[in-house]
PDB file of C-alpha atoms and ligand atoms in Angstrom:
ATOM      1  CA  MET A  22      90.902  77.789  91.867  1.00  0.00           C
ATOM      2  CA  ILE A  23      92.411  80.015  94.510  1.00  0.00           C
ATOM      3  CA  ASN A  24      89.315  82.149  95.256  1.00  0.00           C
ATOM      4  CA  LEU A  25      91.426  84.717  97.042  1.00  0.00           C
ATOM      5  CA  LEU A  26      88.593  87.029  98.049  1.00  0.00           C
ATOM      6  CA  GLN A  27      86.051  84.360  98.940  1.00  0.00           C
ATOM      7  CA  ARG A  28      88.544  82.487 101.108  1.00  0.00           C
ATOM      8  CA  THR A  29      89.622  85.700 102.772  1.00  0.00           C
ATOM      9  CA  LEU A  30      86.014  86.626 103.524  1.00  0.00           C
ATOM     10  CA  SER A  31      85.323  83.217 105.021  1.00  0.00           C
ATOM     11  CA  SER A  32      88.685  82.977 106.873  1.00  0.00           C
ATOM     12  CA  GLU A  33      89.156  79.682 105.090  1.00  0.00           C
ATOM     13  CA  VAL A  34      92.614  78.171 104.942  1.00  0.00           C
ATOM     14  CA  PRO A  35      92.787  76.137 101.725  1.00  0.00           C
ATOM     15  CA  ALA A  36      93.363  72.427 102.248  1.00  0.00           C
ATOM     16  CA  ILE A  37      95.751  72.485  99.305  1.00  0.00           C
ATOM     17  CA  ARG A  38      98.104  75.417  99.455  1.00  0.00           C
ATOM     18  CA  GLU A  39      99.905  75.174  96.160  1.00  0.00           C
ATOM     19  CA  GLY A  40      99.177  74.060  92.654  1.00  0.00           C
ATOM     20  CA  GLN A  41      99.028  74.975  89.000  1.00  0.00           C
ATOM     21  CA  ASN A  42      96.609  77.034  86.983  1.00  0.00           C
ATOM     22  CA  ALA A  43      94.215  75.676  84.350  1.00  0.00           C
ATOM     23  CA  ASN A  44      96.729  75.586  81.499  1.00  0.00           C
ATOM     24  CA  GLY A  45      99.623  74.385  83.630  1.00  0.00           C
ATOM     25  CA  LEU A  46     101.720  77.460  82.829  1.00  0.00           C
ATOM     26  CA  VAL A  47     101.522  79.084  86.243  1.00  0.00           C
ATOM     27  CA  SER A  48     102.195  77.718  89.704  1.00  0.00           C
ATOM     28  CA  TRP A  49     100.676  79.270  92.816  1.00  0.00           C
ATOM     29  CA  ARG A  50     101.281  79.178  96.546  1.00  0.00           C
ATOM     30  CA  TRP A  51      98.956  80.361  99.319  1.00  0.00           C
ATOM     31  CA  LEU A  52     101.491  82.003 101.641  1.00  0.00           C
ATOM     32  CA  HIS A  53      99.224  83.349 104.364  1.00  0.00           C
ATOM     33  CA  GLU A  54      95.654  84.522 104.765  1.00  0.00           C
ATOM     34  CA  GLY A  55      94.866  86.737 101.763  1.00  0.00           C
ATOM     35  CA  ILE A  56      98.376  86.410 100.278  1.00  0.00           C
ATOM     36  CA  VAL A  57      99.064  84.396  97.137  1.00  0.00           C
ATOM     37  CA  GLU A  58     102.246  84.120  95.118  1.00  0.00           C
ATOM     38  CA  VAL A  59     101.917  83.186  91.450  1.00  0.00           C
ATOM     39  CA  THR A  60     104.885  82.270  89.308  1.00  0.00           C
ATOM     40  CA  PRO A  61     105.053  81.628  85.568  1.00  0.00           C
ATOM     41  CA  LYS A  62     106.742  78.350  84.723  1.00  0.00           C
ATOM     42  CA  GLN A  63     108.444  79.986  81.777  1.00  0.00           C
ATOM     43  CA  HIS A  64     109.447  83.482  82.677  1.00  0.00           C
ATOM     44  CA  CYS A  65     109.077  86.153  80.088  1.00  0.00           C
ATOM     45  CA  HIS A  66     110.969  88.537  82.360  1.00  0.00           C
ATOM     46  CA  GLU A  67     112.800  86.348  84.814  1.00  0.00           C
ATOM     47  CA  ASP A  68     114.120  88.937  87.188  1.00  0.00           C
ATOM     48  CA  GLN A  69     111.031  91.131  87.352  1.00  0.00           C
ATOM     49  CA  SER A  70     108.260  90.886  89.859  1.00  0.00           C
ATOM     50  CA  VAL A  71     105.062  92.695  90.707  1.00  0.00           C
ATOM     51  CA  VAL A  72     103.312  93.200  94.037  1.00  0.00           C
ATOM     52  CA  LEU A  73      99.629  94.123  93.833  1.00  0.00           C
ATOM     53  CA  SER A  74      97.933  94.934  97.106  1.00  0.00           C
ATOM     54  CA  ALA A  75      94.443  96.083  98.002  1.00  0.00           C
ATOM     55  CA  GLY A  76      92.361  96.205 101.159  1.00  0.00           C
ATOM     56  CA  ILE A  77      95.001  97.699 103.449  1.00  0.00           C
ATOM     57  CA  HIS A  78      91.894  99.707 104.304  1.00  0.00           C
ATOM     58  CA  GLY A  79      89.180  97.092 104.627  1.00  0.00           C
ATOM     59  CA  ASN A  80      86.233  99.066 103.256  1.00  0.00           C
ATOM     60  CA  GLU A  81      88.023 100.134 100.053  1.00  0.00           C
ATOM     61  CA  THR A  82      86.386  97.399  98.107  1.00  0.00           C
ATOM     62  CA  ALA A  83      86.660  97.979  94.360  1.00  0.00           C
ATOM     63  CA  PRO A  84      90.427  97.333  94.108  1.00  0.00           C
ATOM     64  CA  ILE A  85      89.976  94.128  96.129  1.00  0.00           C
ATOM     65  CA  GLU A  86      87.459  92.940  93.553  1.00  0.00           C
ATOM     66  CA  LEU A  87      89.753  93.953  90.674  1.00  0.00           C
ATOM     67  CA  LEU A  88      92.651  92.056  92.213  1.00  0.00           C
ATOM     68  CA  ASP A  89      90.541  88.972  92.878  1.00  0.00           C
ATOM     69  CA  ARG A  90      89.299  88.987  89.289  1.00  0.00           C
ATOM     70  CA  LEU A  91      92.849  89.354  87.969  1.00  0.00           C
ATOM     71  CA  VAL A  92      94.066  86.373  90.008  1.00  0.00           C
ATOM     72  CA  ASN A  93      91.089  84.333  88.770  1.00  0.00           C
ATOM     73  CA  ASP A  94      91.870  85.232  85.156  1.00  0.00           C
ATOM     74  CA  ILE A  95      95.489  84.155  85.601  1.00  0.00           C
ATOM     75  CA  MET A  96      94.268  80.896  87.137  1.00  0.00           C
ATOM     76  CA  ASN A  97      91.825  80.341  84.269  1.00  0.00           C
ATOM     77  CA  GLY A  98      94.623  80.912  81.791  1.00  0.00           C
ATOM     78  CA  GLN A  99      92.746  83.875  80.330  1.00  0.00           C
ATOM     79  CA  ILE A 100      95.701  86.190  80.682  1.00  0.00           C
ATOM     80  CA  PRO A 101      99.363  85.192  80.465  1.00  0.00           C
ATOM     81  CA  LEU A 102     101.680  85.746  83.389  1.00  0.00           C
ATOM     82  CA  ALA A 103     105.180  86.961  82.558  1.00  0.00           C
ATOM     83  CA  VAL A 104     106.488  87.997  85.956  1.00  0.00           C
ATOM     84  CA  ARG A 105     106.423  86.649  89.494  1.00  0.00           C
ATOM     85  CA  MET A 106     103.492  88.204  91.250  1.00  0.00           C
ATOM     86  CA  LEU A 107     102.368  88.618  94.827  1.00  0.00           C
ATOM     87  CA  ALA A 108      98.671  89.377  95.362  1.00  0.00           C
ATOM     88  CA  ILE A 109      97.787  90.735  98.792  1.00  0.00           C
ATOM     89  CA  ILE A 110      94.515  91.506 100.525  1.00  0.00           C
ATOM     90  CA  GLY A 111      96.028  93.729 103.179  1.00  0.00           C
ATOM     91  CA  ASN A 112      93.710  93.731 106.169  1.00  0.00           C
ATOM     92  CA  PRO A 113      91.411  90.671 106.056  1.00  0.00           C
ATOM     93  CA  MET A 114      89.850  91.396 109.465  1.00  0.00           C
ATOM     94  CA  ALA A 115      88.794  94.864 108.349  1.00  0.00           C
ATOM     95  CA  VAL A 116      87.595  93.585 104.951  1.00  0.00           C
ATOM     96  CA  ARG A 117      85.337  91.083 106.711  1.00  0.00           C
ATOM     97  CA  SER A 118      83.835  93.771 108.905  1.00  0.00           C
ATOM     98  CA  ASP A 119      83.677  96.348 106.074  1.00  0.00           C
ATOM     99  CA  GLN A 120      85.668  98.876 108.078  1.00  0.00           C
ATOM    100  CA  ARG A 121      88.699 100.962 107.234  1.00  0.00           C
ATOM    101  CA  TYR A 122      90.484  99.308 110.146  1.00  0.00           C
ATOM    102  CA  ILE A 123      89.641  97.574 113.407  1.00  0.00           C
ATOM    103  CA  LYS A 124      92.021  99.107 115.977  1.00  0.00           C
ATOM    104  CA  ALA A 125      94.385 101.355 114.039  1.00  0.00           C
ATOM    105  CA  ASP A 126      95.193 102.421 110.488  1.00  0.00           C
ATOM    106  CA  MET A 127      97.623  99.880 109.036  1.00  0.00           C
ATOM    107  CA  ASN A 128      98.785 102.324 106.387  1.00  0.00           C
ATOM    108  CA  ARG A 129     100.629 104.307 109.051  1.00  0.00           C
ATOM    109  CA  MET A 130     102.372 101.284 110.545  1.00  0.00           C
ATOM    110  CA  PHE A 131     104.908 100.269 107.933  1.00  0.00           C
ATOM    111  CA  GLY A 132     108.664 100.698 108.161  1.00  0.00           C
ATOM    112  CA  GLY A 133     108.612  99.303 111.690  1.00  0.00           C
ATOM    113  CA  ARG A 134     106.168 101.931 112.970  1.00  0.00           C
ATOM    114  CA  HIS A 135     103.816  99.127 114.060  1.00  0.00           C
ATOM    115  CA  SER A 136     105.972  98.868 117.184  1.00  0.00           C
ATOM    116  CA  LYS A 137     104.715 102.299 118.230  1.00  0.00           C
ATOM    117  CA  PHE A 138     101.080 101.167 118.191  1.00  0.00           C
ATOM    118  CA  GLU A 139      99.303  99.146 120.829  1.00  0.00           C
ATOM    119  CA  PRO A 140      99.783  95.508 119.762  1.00  0.00           C
ATOM    120  CA  SER A 141      96.817  94.184 117.814  1.00  0.00           C
ATOM    121  CA  GLU A 142      96.006  91.880 114.927  1.00  0.00           C
ATOM    122  CA  GLU A 143      96.738  94.843 112.672  1.00  0.00           C
ATOM    123  CA  THR A 144     100.217  95.513 114.035  1.00  0.00           C
ATOM    124  CA  ALA A 145     100.941  91.788 113.633  1.00  0.00           C
ATOM    125  CA  ARG A 146      99.581  91.857 110.096  1.00  0.00           C
ATOM    126  CA  ALA A 147     101.678  94.898 109.143  1.00  0.00           C
ATOM    127  CA  GLN A 148     104.751  93.127 110.471  1.00  0.00           C
ATOM    128  CA  LEU A 149     103.858  89.983 108.526  1.00  0.00           C
ATOM    129  CA  LEU A 150     103.322  91.944 105.295  1.00  0.00           C
ATOM    130  CA  GLU A 151     106.705  93.622 105.719  1.00  0.00           C
ATOM    131  CA  SER A 152     108.420  90.290 106.025  1.00  0.00           C
ATOM    132  CA  VAL A 153     106.503  88.623 103.168  1.00  0.00           C
ATOM    133  CA  VAL A 154     107.099  91.442 100.673  1.00  0.00           C
ATOM    134  CA  ARG A 155     110.733  91.833 101.714  1.00  0.00           C
ATOM    135  CA  ASP A 156     111.401  88.154 101.048  1.00  0.00           C
ATOM    136  CA  PHE A 157     109.488  88.281  97.774  1.00  0.00           C
ATOM    137  CA  ILE A 158     111.019  91.487  96.445  1.00  0.00           C
ATOM    138  CA  ASN A 159     114.571  90.705  97.447  1.00  0.00           C
ATOM    139  CA  THR A 160     114.699  87.773  95.076  1.00  0.00           C
ATOM    140  CA  SER A 161     113.979  90.045  92.080  1.00  0.00           C
ATOM    141  CA  THR A 162     116.170  92.545  90.291  1.00  0.00           C
ATOM    142  CA  THR A 163     113.274  94.890  89.747  1.00  0.00           C
ATOM    143  CA  CYS A 164     109.867  95.026  91.323  1.00  0.00           C
ATOM    144  CA  ILE A 165     106.868  97.284  90.901  1.00  0.00           C
ATOM    145  CA  HIS A 166     104.419  97.560  93.775  1.00  0.00           C
ATOM    146  CA  LEU A 167     100.971  99.059  93.317  1.00  0.00           C
ATOM    147  CA  ASP A 168      98.908  99.493  96.479  1.00  0.00           C
ATOM    148  CA  MET A 169      95.323 100.253  95.564  1.00  0.00           C
ATOM    149  CA  HIS A 170      92.918 102.340  97.589  1.00  0.00           C
ATOM    150  CA  THR A 171      89.721 104.276  97.160  1.00  0.00           C
ATOM    151  CA  ALA A 172      88.911 107.667  98.630  1.00  0.00           C
ATOM    152  CA  ILE A 173      86.789 108.331 101.688  1.00  0.00           C
ATOM    153  CA  ARG A 174      85.155 111.340 100.077  1.00  0.00           C
ATOM    154  CA  GLN A 175      84.864 113.033  96.739  1.00  0.00           C
ATOM    155  CA  SER A 176      87.967 114.723  95.414  1.00  0.00           C
ATOM    156  CA  LEU A 177      88.539 117.414  92.819  1.00  0.00           C
ATOM    157  CA  LEU A 178      91.023 115.039  91.219  1.00  0.00           C
ATOM    158  CA  PRO A 179      89.279 111.726  91.844  1.00  0.00           C
ATOM    159  CA  GLN A 180      91.949 109.322  90.636  1.00  0.00           C
ATOM    160  CA  PHE A 181      95.563 109.870  91.481  1.00  0.00           C
ATOM    161  CA  GLY A 182      98.812 108.143  92.326  1.00  0.00           C
ATOM    162  CA  VAL A 183     101.027 108.920  95.305  1.00  0.00           C
ATOM    163  CA  LEU A 184     104.735 108.266  94.869  1.00  0.00           C
ATOM    164  CA  PRO A 185     106.526 107.651  98.159  1.00  0.00           C
ATOM    165  CA  PHE A 186     109.491 109.702  99.219  1.00  0.00           C
ATOM    166  CA  ASN A 187     112.462 108.708  97.154  1.00  0.00           C
ATOM    167  CA  VAL A 188     116.139 109.286  97.599  1.00  0.00           C
ATOM    168  CA  PRO A 189     116.655 112.750  96.033  1.00  0.00           C
ATOM    169  CA  GLY A 190     117.931 112.438  92.510  1.00  0.00           C
ATOM    170  CA  THR A 191     116.317 109.042  91.981  1.00  0.00           C
ATOM    171  CA  PRO A 192     113.697 109.492  89.276  1.00  0.00           C
ATOM    172  CA  PRO A 193     110.700 107.174  89.181  1.00  0.00           C
ATOM    173  CA  ASN A 194     111.113 103.874  87.380  1.00  0.00           C
ATOM    174  CA  PRO A 195     110.337 104.757  83.709  1.00  0.00           C
ATOM    175  CA  LYS A 196     108.192 101.660  83.283  1.00  0.00           C
ATOM    176  CA  LEU A 197     106.128 102.614  86.309  1.00  0.00           C
ATOM    177  CA  LEU A 198     105.791 106.161  85.019  1.00  0.00           C
ATOM    178  CA  ASP A 199     104.672 104.924  81.596  1.00  0.00           C
ATOM    179  CA  LEU A 200     102.053 102.756  83.250  1.00  0.00           C
ATOM    180  CA  LEU A 201     100.796 105.599  85.403  1.00  0.00           C
ATOM    181  CA  ASP A 202     100.632 107.863  82.377  1.00  0.00           C
ATOM    182  CA  ALA A 203      98.686 105.244  80.459  1.00  0.00           C
ATOM    183  CA  SER A 204      96.298 104.633  83.333  1.00  0.00           C
ATOM    184  CA  GLY A 205      94.406 107.876  82.926  1.00  0.00           C
ATOM    185  CA  LEU A 206      95.182 109.123  86.420  1.00  0.00           C
ATOM    186  CA  ASP A 207      94.244 112.746  87.057  1.00  0.00           C
ATOM    187  CA  ALA A 208      97.367 113.500  89.069  1.00  0.00           C
ATOM    188  CA  LEU A 209     100.568 112.251  90.621  1.00  0.00           C
ATOM    189  CA  VAL A 210     101.543 113.375  94.119  1.00  0.00           C
ATOM    190  CA  LEU A 211     105.169 113.297  95.236  1.00  0.00           C
ATOM    191  CA  HIS A 212     105.845 112.788  98.914  1.00  0.00           C
ATOM    192  CA  THR A 213     108.807 114.718 100.264  1.00  0.00           C
ATOM    193  CA  GLU A 214     109.495 112.773 103.428  1.00  0.00           C
ATOM    194  CA  PRO A 215     109.283 109.190 104.666  1.00  0.00           C
ATOM    195  CA  GLY A 216     106.016 107.847 106.057  1.00  0.00           C
ATOM    196  CA  GLY A 217     104.286 104.743 107.324  1.00  0.00           C
ATOM    197  CA  ALA A 218     102.378 103.758 104.168  1.00  0.00           C
ATOM    198  CA  PHE A 219     102.846 100.311 102.648  1.00  0.00           C
ATOM    199  CA  THR A 220     104.387 101.827  99.498  1.00  0.00           C
ATOM    200  CA  HIS A 221     106.769 103.886 101.595  1.00  0.00           C
ATOM    201  CA  TYR A 222     108.025 100.649 103.073  1.00  0.00           C
ATOM    202  CA  THR A 223     108.454  98.843  99.765  1.00  0.00           C
ATOM    203  CA  GLY A 224     109.869 101.948  98.061  1.00  0.00           C
ATOM    204  CA  GLU A 225     112.367 102.856 100.782  1.00  0.00           C
ATOM    205  CA  LEU A 226     113.402  99.638 102.379  1.00  0.00           C
ATOM    206  CA  THR A 227     113.326  97.267  99.453  1.00  0.00           C
ATOM    207  CA  ASN A 228     114.357  97.809  95.863  1.00  0.00           C
ATOM    208  CA  ALA A 229     110.777  98.180  94.605  1.00  0.00           C
ATOM    209  CA  SER A 230     109.309 101.043  92.596  1.00  0.00           C
ATOM    210  CA  SER A 231     106.082 101.735  94.401  1.00  0.00           C
ATOM    211  CA  CYS A 232     102.948 103.780  94.013  1.00  0.00           C
ATOM    212  CA  THR A 233      99.761 104.136  96.021  1.00  0.00           C
ATOM    213  CA  LEU A 234      96.755 104.452  93.712  1.00  0.00           C
ATOM    214  CA  GLU A 235      93.626 106.258  94.840  1.00  0.00           C
ATOM    215  CA  LEU A 236      90.864 105.203  92.496  1.00  0.00           C
ATOM    216  CA  GLY A 237      87.857 107.268  93.490  1.00  0.00           C
ATOM    217  CA  LYS A 238      84.912 106.184  95.584  1.00  0.00           C
ATOM    218  CA  ALA A 239      83.925 102.587  96.222  1.00  0.00           C
ATOM    219  CA  LEU A 240      80.681 100.893  97.248  1.00  0.00           C
ATOM    220  CA  PRO A 241      80.211  97.809  99.450  1.00  0.00           C
ATOM    221  CA  LEU A 242      81.692  94.553  98.130  1.00  0.00           C
ATOM    222  CA  GLY A 243      79.786  93.218  95.150  1.00  0.00           C
ATOM    223  CA  HIS A 244      78.118  96.570  94.400  1.00  0.00           C
ATOM    224  CA  ASN A 245      80.933  98.302  92.556  1.00  0.00           C
ATOM    225  CA  ASN A 246      80.721  99.068  88.890  1.00  0.00           C
ATOM    226  CA  LEU A 247      84.134  97.739  87.932  1.00  0.00           C
ATOM    227  CA  ASP A 248      83.805  99.294  84.451  1.00  0.00           C
ATOM    228  CA  GLN A 249      84.635 102.551  86.155  1.00  0.00           C
ATOM    229  CA  PHE A 250      88.096 101.164  86.900  1.00  0.00           C
ATOM    230  CA  THR A 251      88.870  99.677  83.482  1.00  0.00           C
ATOM    231  CA  SER A 252      91.994 101.712  82.913  1.00  0.00           C
ATOM    232  CA  TYR A 253      93.535 100.464  86.185  1.00  0.00           C
ATOM    233  CA  ASP A 254      92.543  96.941  85.353  1.00  0.00           C
ATOM    234  CA  GLN A 255      94.416  97.300  82.077  1.00  0.00           C
ATOM    235  CA  VAL A 256      97.440  98.701  83.869  1.00  0.00           C
ATOM    236  CA  MET A 257      97.541  95.719  86.229  1.00  0.00           C
ATOM    237  CA  ARG A 258      97.060  93.264  83.384  1.00  0.00           C
ATOM    238  CA  SER A 259      99.734  94.908  81.279  1.00  0.00           C
ATOM    239  CA  LEU A 260     102.088  94.863  84.224  1.00  0.00           C
ATOM    240  CA  VAL A 261     101.711  91.174  84.977  1.00  0.00           C
ATOM    241  CA  SER A 262     101.657  90.045  81.367  1.00  0.00           C
ATOM    242  CA  GLY A 263     104.898  92.009  80.970  1.00  0.00           C
ATOM    243  CA  GLY A 264     104.645  92.755  77.290  1.00  0.00           C
ATOM    244  CA  CYS A 265     103.820  89.144  76.357  1.00  0.00           C
ATOM    245  CA  THR A 266     100.624  90.686  75.086  1.00  0.00           C
ATOM    246  CA  SER A 267     100.006  94.263  74.124  1.00  0.00           C
ATOM    247  CA  PRO A 268      96.867  95.337  75.929  1.00  0.00           C
ATOM    248  CA  ALA A 269      94.819  97.992  74.259  1.00  0.00           C
ATOM    249  CA  MET A 270      95.648 100.772  76.651  1.00  0.00           C
ATOM    250  CA  ALA A 271      94.225 104.107  75.632  1.00  0.00           C
ATOM    251  CA  SER A 272      96.768 106.589  74.448  1.00  0.00           C
ATOM    252  CA  ARG A 273      97.655 109.284  76.905  1.00  0.00           C
ATOM    253  CA  SER A 274      97.759 111.804  74.101  1.00  0.00           C
ATOM    254  CA  ALA A 275      93.985 111.673  73.898  1.00  0.00           C
ATOM    255  CA  ARG A 276      93.760 113.057  77.427  1.00  0.00           C
ATOM    256  CA  SER A 277      95.009 116.110  79.209  1.00  0.00           C
ATOM    257  CA  PRO A 278      98.510 115.571  80.630  1.00  0.00           C
ATOM    258  CA  ILE A 279      98.843 114.098  84.075  1.00  0.00           C
ATOM    259  CA  ARG A 280      99.234 116.826  86.706  1.00  0.00           C
ATOM    260  CA  VAL A 281     102.085 116.536  89.186  1.00  0.00           C
ATOM    261  CA  PHE A 282     101.878 117.799  92.775  1.00  0.00           C
ATOM    262  CA  ARG A 283     104.447 117.926  95.514  1.00  0.00           C
ATOM    263  CA  VAL A 284     103.622 117.776  99.202  1.00  0.00           C
ATOM    264  CA  LEU A 285     104.238 121.106 100.923  1.00  0.00           C
ATOM    265  CA  ARG A 286     103.347 120.141 104.464  1.00  0.00           C
ATOM    266  CA  SER A 287     100.862 118.269 106.599  1.00  0.00           C
ATOM    267  CA  VAL A 288      97.923 120.107 108.144  1.00  0.00           C
ATOM    268  CA  ILE A 289      98.033 119.660 111.880  1.00  0.00           C
ATOM    269  CA  ASN A 290      94.997 121.721 112.836  1.00  0.00           C
ATOM    270  CA  PRO A 291      92.498 121.511 109.954  1.00  0.00           C
ATOM    271  CA  VAL A 292      92.065 124.830 108.232  1.00  0.00           C
ATOM    272  CA  GLU A 293      93.579 124.070 104.868  1.00  0.00           C
ATOM    273  CA  TRP A 294      92.993 121.016 102.777  1.00  0.00           C
ATOM    274  CA  ILE A 295      93.743 118.989  99.951  1.00  0.00           C
ATOM    275  CA  LEU A 296      95.014 115.434 100.158  1.00  0.00           C
ATOM    276  CA  PHE A 297      93.309 112.978 102.512  1.00  0.00           C
ATOM    277  CA  PRO A 298      91.418 115.662 104.458  1.00  0.00           C
ATOM    278  CA  ASN A 299      90.110 114.108 107.622  1.00  0.00           C
ATOM    279  CA  THR A 300      88.787 116.231 110.459  1.00  0.00           C
ATOM    280  CA  ASN A 301      88.063 113.174 112.553  1.00  0.00           C
ATOM    281  CA  VAL A 302      91.534 112.847 114.052  1.00  0.00           C
ATOM    282  CA  ALA A 303      92.886 113.611 117.490  1.00  0.00           C
ATOM    283  CA  LEU A 304      94.679 116.902 118.100  1.00  0.00           C
ATOM    284  CA  GLY A 305      98.288 116.616 117.069  1.00  0.00           C
ATOM    285  CA  LEU A 306      97.663 114.004 114.374  1.00  0.00           C
ATOM    286  CA  ARG A 307      97.687 114.621 110.639  1.00  0.00           C
ATOM    287  CA  ALA A 308      94.409 116.025 109.360  1.00  0.00           C
ATOM    288  CA  GLY A 309      95.441 116.461 105.744  1.00  0.00           C
ATOM    289  CA  ILE A 310      98.308 117.312 103.428  1.00  0.00           C
ATOM    290  CA  VAL A 311      98.809 120.583 101.556  1.00  0.00           C
ATOM    291  CA  LEU A 312     100.005 120.215  98.003  1.00  0.00           C
ATOM    292  CA  THR A 313     101.430 122.513  95.382  1.00  0.00           C
ATOM    293  CA  GLU A 314     101.259 121.830  91.675  1.00  0.00           C
ATOM    294  CA  VAL A 315     104.680 121.514  90.089  1.00  0.00           C
ATOM    295  CA  PRO A 316     106.036 120.885  86.577  1.00  0.00           C
ATOM    296  CA  ARG A 317     106.482 117.314  85.453  1.00  0.00           C
ATOM    297  CA  SER A 318     110.237 117.852  85.392  1.00  0.00           C
ATOM    298  CA  THR A 319     110.099 117.781  89.209  1.00  0.00           C
ATOM    299  CA  LEU A 320     109.870 114.003  88.854  1.00  0.00           C
ATOM    300  CA  PHE A 321     113.447 113.975  87.639  1.00  0.00           C
ATOM    301  CA  GLN A 322     115.028 116.630  89.841  1.00  0.00           C
ATOM    302  CA  SER A 323     117.471 115.909  92.607  1.00  0.00           C
TER     303      SER A 323
HETATM  304 ZN1  LIG X 410      92.939 103.625 101.673  1.00  0.00          ZN
END
């Protein structure tokens, strides 16, 4: 058993760093602290891969637990694996101390921006994650990366996805869009310029289709009601089982359509609000992002 979360919490380096799962159909490798690669021995979709990351912010616990449970279920043979998969607990130091970050916010460091921060374990970790995902993704024809977060405070639209800035005219990967639609998200937010988030890095600088998921509020590790996140769990499971099974995902038609927002601008001095409002930032730093609701067709416009 890999015990991704438990080993990350205890800073334990496994004595054995590779092996097979219970039914012998999956091989695994412990690449670095909190990073495991799992590979099906018989690929259902040989050239596809999936990166699932959580805990880039250390106190955003529920997605870490979901990811750990998913890896365990693959190891137990309870769910089939059809694609190569990389499971990442982003910021182990911050997870252990139940803080968003220790020195600086890792989700602003990607795309080489870590070099602009004072060197720390977090800048080193961001650099490591860049190199690990680049190597992993570059060996696949297509890759989907979901980076899972939870919100600091309540939101009018509690569960939403953020699509990183994309080359104009490049619509989102249809498979990713189908999954997001099926997930029951309240909204999709389209970034209009590059940034330092993990998904920006994988979306811009590798050939991945990436999305940051904000899944509502989380409680301390072990206290989350994971039932609240069932639809995301199903999305992850569907993604990694790659159609080898047909998970019972609820039909989107039963819900109101997903709302699409486009970023208008960042708030530099906090008067307005909507996305990631945070008054606790130094003058001159981003205190929020102003959005405007747009038609779904915006997803496909150049
Ligand atoms: Zn976060």
